[in-house]
Coordinates of C-alpha atoms in Angstrom, one line a residue:
M1 CA 79.3 75.8 113.6
R2 CA 79.5 72.2 112.5
V3 CA 80.6 72.1 108.9
M4 CA 81.2 68.4 108.2
K5 CA 80.0 65.1 109.7
K6 CA 80.3 61.4 109.0
T7 CA 82.9 61.9 106.4
W8 CA 85.2 59.3 104.8
L9 CA 88.5 60.5 103.3
R10 CA 90.3 58.2 100.9
A11 CA 93.4 58.7 98.8
E12 CA 95.1 56.4 96.3
E13 CA 98.7 57.8 96.1
S14 CA 98.9 60.3 98.9
D15 CA 97.6 60.8 102.4
P16 CA 94.0 62.2 102.6
Y17 CA 93.2 65.8 103.2
V18 CA 90.3 68.2 103.2
I19 CA 90.2 71.9 102.2
L20 CA 87.5 74.2 103.4
E21 CA 87.1 77.2 101.0
N22 CA 85.4 80.5 101.9
V23 CA 85.7 80.2 105.6
N24 CA 86.1 84.0 105.8
C25 CA 85.6 84.4 109.6
R26 CA 87.6 84.7 112.8
V27 CA 88.5 81.2 114.0
R28 CA 89.4 80.5 117.6
A29 CA 89.3 76.7 117.5
V30 CA 88.7 73.7 115.2
E31 CA 87.4 70.5 116.7
L32 CA 87.7 67.0 115.1
H33 CA 86.0 63.9 116.3
I34 CA 87.3 60.5 115.3
P35 CA 84.8 57.7 116.1
K36 CA 86.0 55.4 118.8
K37 CA 84.5 52.1 117.6
K38 CA 85.7 52.1 114.0
Y39 CA 89.4 51.5 114.4
K40 CA 91.6 49.0 116.1
R41 CA 93.5 49.8 119.3
N42 CA 96.7 50.7 117.5
F43 CA 95.0 53.4 115.3
D44 CA 97.0 56.6 115.3
V45 CA 96.7 59.5 112.9
Y46 CA 98.9 62.6 112.7
V47 CA 96.8 65.7 111.8
L48 CA 98.3 68.9 110.3
L49 CA 96.0 71.9 110.3
L50 CA 97.0 74.8 108.0
Y51 CA 95.1 78.1 107.9
D52 CA 95.2 80.7 105.1
T53 CA 95.1 84.3 106.3
G54 CA 95.6 85.7 102.8
S55 CA 99.2 84.6 102.0
G56 CA 98.3 81.0 101.2
F57 CA 99.0 77.8 103.1
V58 CA 102.4 78.4 104.6
P59 CA 104.2 76.4 107.3
E60 CA 104.2 79.2 109.8
H61 CA 100.4 79.3 109.8
S62 CA 99.9 75.7 110.9
T63 CA 99.5 73.5 114.0
A64 CA 99.6 69.8 114.4
A65 CA 98.9 66.9 116.8
A66 CA 98.8 63.1 117.0
L67 CA 95.2 61.8 117.5
K68 CA 94.2 58.3 118.4
K69 CA 90.4 58.4 118.9
G70 CA 88.0 60.8 120.3
K71 CA 88.0 64.6 120.1
I72 CA 90.8 67.0 119.6
R73 CA 90.7 70.8 119.4
F74 CA 93.2 72.9 117.5
F75 CA 93.5 76.4 119.0
L76 CA 94.6 79.3 116.7
P77 CA 96.0 82.6 117.9
E78 CA 93.1 84.7 118.9
N79 CA 91.5 87.1 116.4
T80 CA 92.9 85.1 113.5
H81 CA 90.8 85.9 110.4
V82 CA 90.9 82.7 108.3
K83 CA 90.1 82.6 104.6
R84 CA 90.6 78.9 104.0
L85 CA 91.4 75.8 106.1
R86 CA 93.3 72.7 105.0
I87 CA 93.5 69.6 107.2
N88 CA 96.0 66.9 106.3
F89 CA 95.7 63.4 107.7
F90 CA 98.6 61.0 108.0
P91 CA 97.2 57.7 109.4
N92 CA 99.5 54.8 110.2
S93 CA 96.8 52.2 109.6
G94 CA 96.1 52.8 105.9
N95 CA 95.4 55.5 103.5
S96 CA 91.8 56.3 104.6
V97 CA 90.3 58.0 107.6
K98 CA 86.9 58.7 108.9
F99 CA 85.8 61.5 111.2
S100 CA 82.3 61.9 112.6
S101 CA 82.3 65.7 112.8
L102 CA 84.5 68.8 112.0
T103 CA 83.4 71.9 113.9
I104 CA 84.7 75.5 113.6
N105 CA 84.5 77.6 116.8
P106 CA 82.7 74.9 118.9
K107 CA 80.2 76.2 121.4
N108 CA 80.5 75.0 125.0
M109 CA 78.9 77.6 127.2
A110 CA 77.2 76.7 130.4
Y111 CA 76.9 79.7 132.7
P112 CA 77.1 79.0 136.5
N113 CA 74.7 80.5 139.0
M114 CA 75.5 84.1 139.9
P115 CA 75.1 83.6 143.6
G116 CA 78.3 81.6 143.6
V117 CA 80.3 84.5 142.3
V118 CA 78.6 87.0 144.6
L119 CA 79.2 84.7 147.6
A120 CA 82.9 84.5 146.7
A121 CA 83.1 88.3 146.4
L122 CA 81.5 88.8 149.8
L123 CA 83.7 86.2 151.5
F124 CA 86.9 87.7 150.1
S125 CA 85.7 91.2 151.2
V126 CA 85.0 89.9 154.7
C127 CA 88.5 88.3 154.8
A128 CA 90.0 91.6 153.6
F129 CA 88.3 93.4 156.5
L130 CA 89.4 90.8 159.1
F131 CA 93.0 90.9 157.9
S132 CA 93.2 94.7 158.1
I133 CA 90.9 95.4 161.1
H134 CA 93.8 96.6 163.2
S135 CA 95.4 98.6 160.4
G136 CA 94.7 101.9 158.8
W137 CA 92.2 102.7 156.0
D138 CA 95.0 102.4 153.4
V139 CA 95.5 98.7 154.2
W140 CA 91.7 98.1 154.1
A141 CA 91.5 99.9 150.7
R142 CA 94.4 97.8 149.2
E143 CA 92.9 94.6 150.6
S144 CA 89.5 95.4 149.1
I145 CA 91.1 96.1 145.7
A146 CA 93.0 92.8 146.0
S147 CA 89.7 90.9 146.7
V148 CA 87.9 92.6 143.8
L149 CA 90.8 91.8 141.4
V150 CA 90.9 88.1 142.4
V151 CA 87.1 87.8 142.0
L152 CA 87.2 89.4 138.6
F153 CA 90.2 87.3 137.4
A154 CA 88.6 84.1 138.7
G155 CA 84.9 84.7 138.5
I156 CA 84.6 86.0 134.9
P157 CA 86.6 83.2 133.3
V158 CA 84.6 80.6 135.2
M159 CA 81.4 82.2 134.0
R160 CA 82.5 82.5 130.4
S161 CA 83.7 78.9 130.1
G162 CA 81.9 75.6 130.3
Y163 CA 83.1 75.1 133.9
T164 CA 79.7 75.0 135.6
G165 CA 79.6 76.7 139.0
I166 CA 82.2 77.9 141.5
R167 CA 83.4 74.5 142.6
L168 CA 86.0 73.8 145.2
P169 CA 89.1 73.7 143.0
A170 CA 88.4 77.1 141.4
F171 CA 87.6 78.6 144.7
A172 CA 90.7 77.1 146.4
L173 CA 92.9 78.5 143.6
A174 CA 91.4 82.0 143.8
F175 CA 91.5 82.0 147.6
S176 CA 95.2 81.0 147.7
V177 CA 96.1 83.7 145.3
F178 CA 94.2 86.2 147.4
L179 CA 96.1 85.1 150.6
M180 CA 99.4 85.6 148.7
L181 CA 98.4 89.1 147.8
T182 CA 97.3 89.6 151.4
A183 CA 100.7 88.7 152.6
L184 CA 102.2 91.4 150.4
I185 CA 99.8 94.0 151.8
V186 CA 99.4 93.2 155.5
F187 CA 102.7 91.8 156.8
E188 CA 106.2 93.2 157.2
G189 CA 109.7 91.9 157.7
E190 CA 110.3 88.2 158.1
K191 CA 106.7 87.4 158.7
K192 CA 105.9 88.9 155.3
D193 CA 108.6 86.7 153.7
R194 CA 107.3 83.5 155.4
F195 CA 103.7 84.0 154.6
F196 CA 104.3 85.2 151.0
L197 CA 106.5 82.1 150.3
L198 CA 103.9 79.8 151.9
F199 CA 101.0 81.1 149.9
L200 CA 103.1 81.4 146.7
L201 CA 103.9 77.7 147.0
V202 CA 100.3 76.8 147.8
S203 CA 99.0 78.8 144.8
A204 CA 101.5 77.4 142.3
G205 CA 101.1 73.9 143.7
L206 CA 97.3 74.0 143.4
I207 CA 97.5 75.2 139.8
S208 CA 100.1 72.6 138.8
F209 CA 98.7 69.6 140.6
Y210 CA 95.1 70.2 139.6
W211 CA 96.3 70.5 136.0
I212 CA 98.3 67.3 136.4
F213 CA 95.4 65.2 137.7
Q214 CA 92.7 66.6 135.3
S215 CA 94.4 66.8 131.9
P216 CA 94.3 63.6 129.8
G217 CA 97.4 61.6 128.9
G218 CA 99.5 62.8 125.9
E219 CA 98.8 66.5 126.6
G220 CA 102.5 67.4 126.3
P221 CA 105.1 67.0 123.5
D222 CA 106.1 63.3 123.2
E223 CA 104.6 62.6 126.7
G224 CA 103.8 59.0 125.7
M225 CA 107.3 58.3 124.5
R226 CA 108.7 59.6 127.8
L227 CA 106.2 57.8 130.0
V228 CA 107.1 54.3 128.6
V229 CA 110.7 54.8 129.9
A230 CA 109.4 55.3 133.5
E231 CA 107.0 52.4 133.0
Y232 CA 109.9 50.1 131.8
I233 CA 111.9 51.0 135.0
H234 CA 108.8 50.3 137.1
R235 CA 108.2 46.9 135.5
H236 CA 111.8 45.6 135.3
G237 CA 113.7 47.6 138.0
V238 CA 116.6 48.3 135.6
L239 CA 117.5 51.1 133.2
P240 CA 116.6 50.4 129.6
R241 CA 118.9 50.6 126.6
G242 CA 118.0 53.3 124.1
D243 CA 117.4 50.7 121.4
D244 CA 115.2 48.4 123.5
P245 CA 112.2 47.3 121.2
E246 CA 109.9 47.5 124.2
I247 CA 110.2 51.3 124.4
R248 CA 111.2 52.2 120.9
D249 CA 108.6 54.4 119.2
A250 CA 107.2 52.9 116.0
I251 CA 107.1 56.3 114.1
W252 CA 110.3 58.0 115.2
G253 CA 112.3 54.8 115.6
F254 CA 114.1 55.7 118.8
S255 CA 113.4 56.0 122.5
Y256 CA 114.0 58.7 125.1
A257 CA 116.2 56.2 127.0
Y258 CA 119.1 57.6 124.9
Y259 CA 118.7 60.9 126.8
P260 CA 119.4 61.5 130.5
I261 CA 116.4 60.1 132.4
L262 CA 116.7 61.1 136.0
P263 CA 112.9 62.1 136.5
Y264 CA 111.8 58.8 134.9
M265 CA 114.1 56.9 137.2
I266 CA 112.6 58.7 140.2
S267 CA 109.1 58.0 139.2
G268 CA 109.8 54.4 138.1
Y269 CA 111.5 53.5 141.4
L270 CA 108.9 55.4 143.5
A271 CA 106.2 53.2 141.8
R272 CA 108.2 50.1 142.7
A273 CA 108.6 51.3 146.3
A274 CA 104.9 52.2 146.6
E275 CA 103.9 48.7 145.5
L276 CA 105.8 47.2 148.5
I277 CA 102.8 48.4 150.5
P278 CA 100.1 45.6 150.5
G279 CA 97.1 46.4 148.3
I280 CA 98.8 49.2 146.2
T281 CA 99.3 48.7 142.5
I282 CA 100.7 51.5 140.3
G283 CA 99.7 51.4 136.6
G284 CA 97.8 53.2 134.0
K285 CA 96.6 56.6 135.1
A286 CA 98.3 56.2 138.5
M287 CA 101.7 55.8 136.8
L288 CA 101.0 58.8 134.6
H289 CA 100.0 61.0 137.6
L290 CA 102.9 59.8 139.7
S291 CA 105.4 60.6 136.9
R292 CA 103.8 64.0 136.4
S293 CA 103.8 64.7 140.1
V294 CA 107.6 64.3 140.2
N295 CA 107.7 67.3 137.9
G296 CA 105.1 69.2 140.0
A297 CA 107.4 68.7 143.0
A298 CA 110.4 69.9 141.0
H299 CA 108.5 73.1 140.1
L300 CA 107.8 73.9 143.7
L301 CA 111.5 73.3 144.6
T302 CA 112.5 75.6 141.8
V303 CA 110.2 78.3 143.3
W304 CA 111.8 77.8 146.7
Y305 CA 115.3 78.0 145.4
V306 CA 114.4 81.1 143.3
F307 CA 113.1 82.8 146.5
R308 CA 116.4 82.1 148.2
I309 CA 118.2 83.6 145.1
S310 CA 115.9 86.6 145.3
R311 CA 116.8 87.4 148.9
K312 CA 120.4 87.7 147.9
L313 CA 119.9 89.7 144.7
F314 CA 117.1 92.1 145.9
P315 CA 117.6 92.8 149.6
G316 CA 115.2 95.5 150.8
S317 CA 113.4 95.8 147.5
S318 CA 109.9 94.7 146.5
M319 CA 111.6 92.8 143.6
K320 CA 112.3 90.2 146.3
Y321 CA 108.7 89.1 145.8
A322 CA 108.4 89.9 142.1
F323 CA 111.2 87.6 140.9
P324 CA 109.9 84.4 142.6
A325 CA 106.3 85.2 141.7
L326 CA 107.2 85.8 138.0
T327 CA 109.0 82.5 138.0
A328 CA 106.3 80.5 139.8
F329 CA 103.5 81.8 137.5
F330 CA 105.4 81.9 134.2
P331 CA 102.8 80.1 132.0
Q332 CA 105.1 77.9 130.0
L333 CA 107.1 76.9 133.2
V334 CA 103.8 75.9 134.9
F335 CA 102.9 73.9 131.8
I336 CA 106.1 71.9 131.7
S337 CA 105.5 70.9 135.3
T338 CA 102.3 69.2 134.4
Y339 CA 103.4 66.5 131.9
V340 CA 106.2 63.9 131.8
N341 CA 109.5 65.4 130.8
T342 CA 113.0 66.3 132.0
D343 CA 112.7 70.0 131.4
C344 CA 111.4 70.8 134.9
F345 CA 114.3 69.1 136.6
A346 CA 116.7 71.0 134.3
M347 CA 115.0 74.2 135.4
L348 CA 115.5 73.2 139.0
S349 CA 119.1 72.5 138.4
S350 CA 119.7 76.0 136.9
A351 CA 118.2 77.6 140.1
V352 CA 120.4 75.4 142.3
I353 CA 123.5 76.3 140.3
I354 CA 122.8 80.1 140.4
L355 CA 122.1 80.0 144.1
Y356 CA 125.4 78.3 144.9
W357 CA 127.3 80.6 142.6
L358 CA 126.1 83.4 144.9
K359 CA 126.6 81.5 148.1
G360 CA 130.0 80.2 147.1
H361 CA 131.3 83.7 146.2
E362 CA 129.8 85.2 149.3
N363 CA 131.2 82.5 151.7
G364 CA 134.6 82.1 150.1
W365 CA 133.7 78.6 148.7
T366 CA 133.3 76.4 151.8
V367 CA 133.1 72.6 151.3
R368 CA 129.3 72.9 151.7
D369 CA 129.0 75.4 148.9
A370 CA 131.2 73.3 146.6
A371 CA 129.0 70.3 147.4
G372 CA 125.8 72.3 146.7
L373 CA 127.1 73.5 143.3
S374 CA 128.2 69.9 142.5
A375 CA 124.7 68.7 143.2
G376 CA 123.3 71.3 140.9
L377 CA 125.7 70.4 138.2
A378 CA 125.0 66.7 138.5
L379 CA 121.2 67.4 138.5
C380 CA 121.7 69.4 135.3
A381 CA 123.9 66.7 133.6
L382 CA 121.2 64.0 134.3
S383 CA 118.3 66.2 133.1
Y384 CA 118.5 68.0 129.7
Y385 CA 121.2 68.8 127.2
Y386 CA 119.8 72.3 126.4
Y387 CA 120.7 73.4 130.0
Y388 CA 124.4 72.4 129.8
G389 CA 125.4 76.0 129.4
F390 CA 125.1 76.3 133.1
I391 CA 127.6 73.5 133.5
L392 CA 130.0 75.2 131.0
M393 CA 129.7 78.6 132.6
S394 CA 130.3 77.3 136.1
I395 CA 133.9 76.8 135.1
P396 CA 134.8 80.5 134.5
F397 CA 132.6 81.6 137.4
V398 CA 134.3 79.4 140.0
L399 CA 137.8 80.4 138.7
I400 CA 137.0 84.2 138.5
S401 CA 135.3 84.1 141.9
A402 CA 138.2 82.2 143.6
V403 CA 140.8 84.5 142.1
S404 CA 138.8 87.7 143.0
S405 CA 138.4 86.5 146.6
G406 CA 142.1 86.2 147.1
K407 CA 142.6 82.4 146.8
S408 CA 146.0 81.2 145.8
R409 CA 146.6 79.1 142.7
Q410 CA 146.8 75.9 144.8
E411 CA 143.5 76.7 146.6
T412 CA 141.8 77.4 143.3
V413 CA 143.0 74.2 141.7
R414 CA 141.9 72.3 144.9
L415 CA 138.4 73.9 144.7
A416 CA 138.0 73.1 141.0
A417 CA 139.1 69.5 141.6
M418 CA 136.7 69.1 144.5
I419 CA 133.7 70.3 142.5
T420 CA 134.7 68.2 139.6
A421 CA 135.1 65.1 141.7
F422 CA 131.8 65.6 143.6
S423 CA 129.9 66.1 140.2
F424 CA 131.5 63.0 138.7
L425 CA 130.6 60.9 141.6
L426 CA 126.9 62.0 141.3
A427 CA 126.5 62.0 137.5
G428 CA 129.5 60.5 135.8
W429 CA 128.1 57.0 136.0
W430 CA 125.6 57.9 133.3
F431 CA 128.2 58.9 130.7
V432 CA 130.4 55.9 131.6
R433 CA 127.4 53.8 130.9
N434 CA 126.9 55.5 127.5
L435 CA 130.5 54.8 126.6
I436 CA 130.1 51.1 127.4
L437 CA 126.6 50.6 125.8
Y438 CA 127.1 52.7 122.7
N439 CA 130.7 52.0 121.6
G440 CA 132.3 55.2 123.0
D441 CA 129.4 57.5 122.2
L442 CA 129.5 59.8 125.2
F443 CA 126.1 61.6 124.7
A444 CA 124.5 58.7 122.7
R445 CA 123.5 61.1 119.9
N446 CA 125.1 59.1 117.1
A447 CA 123.5 55.9 118.4
L448 CA 120.1 57.6 118.5
N449 CA 120.4 58.8 114.9
A450 CA 121.6 55.4 113.7
N451 CA 118.6 53.7 115.5
A452 CA 116.2 56.2 114.0
E453 CA 117.6 55.7 110.6
L454 CA 116.9 51.9 110.9
Y455 CA 113.5 51.8 112.5
A456 CA 111.7 55.2 111.9
A457 CA 108.9 55.7 109.4
E458 CA 110.2 56.8 106.0
F459 CA 109.3 60.5 106.5
C460 CA 110.8 60.6 110.0
R461 CA 114.2 59.2 109.3
P462 CA 117.0 61.8 110.0
S463 CA 118.3 61.5 106.4
N464 CA 114.8 62.3 105.0
I465 CA 113.9 65.2 107.2
L466 CA 114.1 68.4 105.2
T467 CA 115.9 70.9 107.3
P468 CA 116.3 74.6 106.3
Q469 CA 120.0 73.9 105.7
K470 CA 119.1 71.0 103.3
E471 CA 116.6 73.2 101.5
G472 CA 119.2 75.8 100.9
Q473 CA 117.6 78.5 103.1
S474 CA 119.7 81.0 104.9
L475 CA 119.7 81.3 108.7
I476 CA 118.2 84.8 108.4
Y477 CA 115.4 83.4 106.2
M478 CA 114.6 80.7 108.8
L479 CA 114.7 83.2 111.7
F480 CA 112.6 85.9 110.2
T481 CA 110.8 85.0 106.9
R482 CA 109.9 81.5 108.1
G483 CA 108.9 82.8 111.5
W484 CA 111.2 80.8 113.8
I485 CA 111.7 83.8 116.2
R486 CA 108.0 84.6 116.3
Q487 CA 106.9 81.1 116.9
T488 CA 109.6 80.4 119.4
V489 CA 108.9 83.6 121.4
Q490 CA 105.2 82.7 121.5
S491 CA 105.7 79.1 122.6
F492 CA 108.4 80.3 125.1
I493 CA 105.6 82.4 126.8
A494 CA 102.6 80.1 126.5
V495 CA 101.5 77.5 124.0
F496 CA 100.2 74.3 125.7
S497 CA 99.1 70.8 124.8
N498 CA 101.0 69.5 121.7
L499 CA 101.7 73.1 120.6
T500 CA 98.0 73.5 119.7
L501 CA 96.6 75.5 122.6
Y502 CA 97.2 79.2 122.5
V503 CA 96.3 81.6 125.3
R504 CA 94.6 84.9 124.7
P505 CA 96.6 87.7 123.1
Y506 CA 96.8 89.9 126.2
V507 CA 99.0 87.3 127.9
Y508 CA 101.7 87.6 125.3
R509 CA 101.4 91.4 125.3
F510 CA 101.8 91.4 129.1
W511 CA 105.0 89.4 129.2
K512 CA 106.5 91.3 126.2
L513 CA 105.6 94.6 127.8
L514 CA 107.1 93.4 131.1
A515 CA 110.3 92.4 129.3
L516 CA 110.5 95.8 127.5
T517 CA 109.9 97.6 130.8
G518 CA 112.7 95.7 132.4
A519 CA 115.0 96.5 129.5
A520 CA 114.2 100.2 129.9
G521 CA 115.0 99.9 133.6
L522 CA 118.3 98.3 132.8
V523 CA 119.1 101.2 130.4
L524 CA 118.2 103.6 133.2
K525 CA 120.3 101.8 135.7
A526 CA 123.3 101.8 133.3
G527 CA 122.9 105.5 132.6
S528 CA 122.9 106.3 136.3
H529 CA 125.9 104.0 136.9
F530 CA 128.1 105.3 134.1
G531 CA 126.7 108.8 133.7
T532 CA 128.1 112.1 135.0
R533 CA 126.4 111.7 138.4
K534 CA 127.6 108.2 139.0
E535 CA 125.6 106.5 141.8
Q536 CA 127.2 104.8 144.7
K537 CA 127.4 101.0 144.0
E538 CA 125.0 99.2 146.3
D539 CA 124.7 95.8 144.6
P540 CA 126.5 93.2 146.7
V541 CA 126.7 90.9 143.8
P542 CA 129.9 91.2 141.7
L543 CA 129.6 92.4 138.1
F544 CA 131.1 89.3 136.6
F545 CA 128.1 87.3 137.9
Y546 CA 125.8 89.1 135.5
G547 CA 128.3 88.6 132.6
I548 CA 128.3 84.9 133.3
L549 CA 124.6 84.9 133.6
V550 CA 124.2 86.5 130.2
A551 CA 126.4 83.9 128.6
A552 CA 124.5 81.1 130.3
A553 CA 121.2 82.6 129.1
C554 CA 122.4 82.8 125.5
I555 CA 123.5 79.2 125.1
P556 CA 120.0 77.5 125.1
P557 CA 118.6 79.7 122.3
V558 CA 121.8 79.3 120.2
L559 CA 121.5 75.5 120.6
A560 CA 117.8 75.7 119.6
V561 CA 118.6 77.7 116.5
Y562 CA 121.4 75.3 115.5
Y563 CA 119.1 72.3 116.0
S564 CA 116.3 73.8 114.0
Y565 CA 118.6 74.8 111.2
T566 CA 120.6 71.6 110.9
A567 CA 118.6 68.7 112.3
D568 CA 114.8 69.3 112.6
F569 CA 112.9 72.6 112.2
Q570 CA 111.1 72.9 115.5
P571 CA 110.4 76.5 116.7
Q572 CA 109.5 75.4 120.2
G573 CA 110.1 77.8 123.1
R574 CA 110.7 75.0 125.6
Y575 CA 114.2 74.4 124.0
A576 CA 115.1 78.0 125.0
L577 CA 113.5 77.9 128.5
G578 CA 117.0 77.5 130.0
A579 CA 117.3 81.3 129.6
L580 CA 114.2 81.9 131.7
I581 CA 115.6 82.4 135.2
P582 CA 118.5 84.7 134.0
L583 CA 116.0 86.6 131.9
L584 CA 113.6 87.1 134.8
I585 CA 116.6 88.2 137.0
F586 CA 117.4 91.0 134.5
I587 CA 113.8 92.0 134.1
S588 CA 113.5 92.3 137.9
K589 CA 116.7 94.3 138.0
G590 CA 115.3 96.7 135.5
L591 CA 112.0 97.0 137.5
E592 CA 114.1 97.6 140.7
A593 CA 115.9 100.5 139.0
I594 CA 112.5 102.0 138.0
E595 CA 111.2 101.5 141.6
K596 CA 114.2 103.4 143.0
K597 CA 113.5 106.3 140.6
L598 CA 109.8 106.4 141.5
S599 CA 110.4 106.3 145.2
G600 CA 112.3 109.5 144.9
I601 CA 109.5 111.6 143.4
P602 CA 108.4 114.3 145.8
A603 CA 104.7 114.7 146.5
G604 CA 102.7 117.0 148.8
R605 CA 103.6 120.2 150.7
K606 CA 105.4 118.3 153.4
G607 CA 107.8 116.7 151.0
T608 CA 106.4 113.2 151.4
R609 CA 107.5 110.7 148.8
I610 CA 105.5 108.3 146.7
C611 CA 106.7 104.8 147.6
L612 CA 105.4 102.9 144.6
Q613 CA 106.3 99.2 144.4
P614 CA 106.4 97.9 140.8
G615 CA 107.7 94.6 142.2
S616 CA 104.6 93.9 144.3
A617 CA 102.5 94.9 141.3
A618 CA 104.4 92.5 139.0
A619 CA 104.0 89.7 141.5
A620 CA 100.2 90.3 141.8
L621 CA 99.7 90.7 138.0
S622 CA 101.6 87.5 137.2
A623 CA 99.6 85.5 139.8
L624 CA 96.3 86.9 138.5
M625 CA 97.4 86.3 134.9
M626 CA 98.2 82.6 135.6
L627 CA 94.9 82.2 137.5
N628 CA 93.0 83.6 134.6
I629 CA 94.9 81.4 132.0
F630 CA 94.1 78.3 134.0
L631 CA 90.4 79.0 134.7
D632 CA 89.8 80.3 131.2
T633 CA 92.0 78.6 128.7
V634 CA 93.1 75.4 130.4
M635 CA 89.7 74.5 131.9
G636 CA 88.0 75.4 128.7
A637 CA 90.2 73.2 126.5
Y638 CA 91.5 70.4 128.7
L639 CA 89.0 69.7 131.4
L640 CA 85.8 69.9 129.4
K641 CA 86.5 67.4 126.7

């Protein structure tokens, strides 16, 4: 329902705002439309939406975004009953703003023709029959169920959104997921592994890259500030200083060139290399898509490395397929692969480091394993500070592994020196550069804050930002009363765009239930291992690996809490995503314990056993969940503007 149109807001002493009283309905989305012709090109307005659910306008019930011109939709958690709305405007071009319309729960329904959905269902059923024609009826039944599930998860979202018709992208996505499920059902042994990995990569790649090329620019946190660094490298062929005015943001007063910039370097130099071909010019949207595609490729590499980890952690278990599928289709991980950032490369580095922890311990730390770990450490060092826990925890892992495998003190010292030397050769140049450019500031943090203090807008200067610590709030108050944990967990799972696009509630419930189930399985495993009837130890991975993994997983959330409390209150799950791969490993280990218990349940007069595979079920559900999120939420919000 459209509630306001052609409205001017002016304020004499403060920024303009509007309050809507007596909303008293469930609000899914609020749409604002700023006219395009009214303002100059540099117009930019920061919009803060607060919604009152009965406890007043509080910070934890808010969402915000930067808007230039055109439409923007703020998505609230589903089933939110709103009593009042308040919309604050912070324009940088004066103290007045005009919007042509403000709409609550905008309607955008355009139902496709039913024959398209029916045709897809029939085609999937025919494929199911062809795949299982030489197998028993049980394979046919499972294949048919898979086809029905894919059609339901793909067809219903397409019909309920404004995405008109079963077009090629939606069909390709659904069909690739169906082929992945087919590989789980039909094939066995190495053939199953190869086909599953192939269609897993195809499915994840189609979702990521279609998202990359269809979503407009600025659909990720600070994407514009990150992109200008890649564009600078593309234009000049050199790395920028962090305080270069050409890339310094006018509001925040600093640039992302102070941070490690490996993905931006790759995209910038790739653009320069592509322009060596006559007739090719990279700029505008092409540069945006190229920079995003670098992250899309890193996402696929992460999935490939995770599959290699899975084969070592879960041999002979269906978790071998669950763990990589849960990683590939984790909603927030898919999202960070679709906009310009360094998070995706950092996630890749964590997978490389974990793999070479396992390979190094298994092989007795050959030169190849040491070089592989060094490459992972260098990749992490040049990506994102929040993942540095993996660098830190590699020190005790290598030392404990070397000692436990019988290496002498001299061999252990030689191994540590070799890994350190390789890592420094690959990544040390960046920190030497920081020491030279920023007067001995190794991580350039002091230089960044000094630059922001000089050039940032008044309310964005580090000294003026009100942190929970400055406000006298306790850490417990920030975590629970102010809602840091709740907001961080939610955005850890799935909050897209500029933290304005929420998915449907069942997505959060699915992943929370999966985590609880995995935790229950770990308790079951621990009880079997340490109980009176102690099980034979079958895990080839040493116990200290899991201890190191727990420590590495705890460091990113601890850093995120410290940053929010002392520097800038930002309950964003992406800061804690470094814990994702360890977390999914433990969830998969818990599901594996449950699988082993279920496989021992007797059934039937002949003593047959029920061979249930929660791993295959988790892989299928995660793929179908991500397919539904993309076709329903993402297409409805991003691709239909």
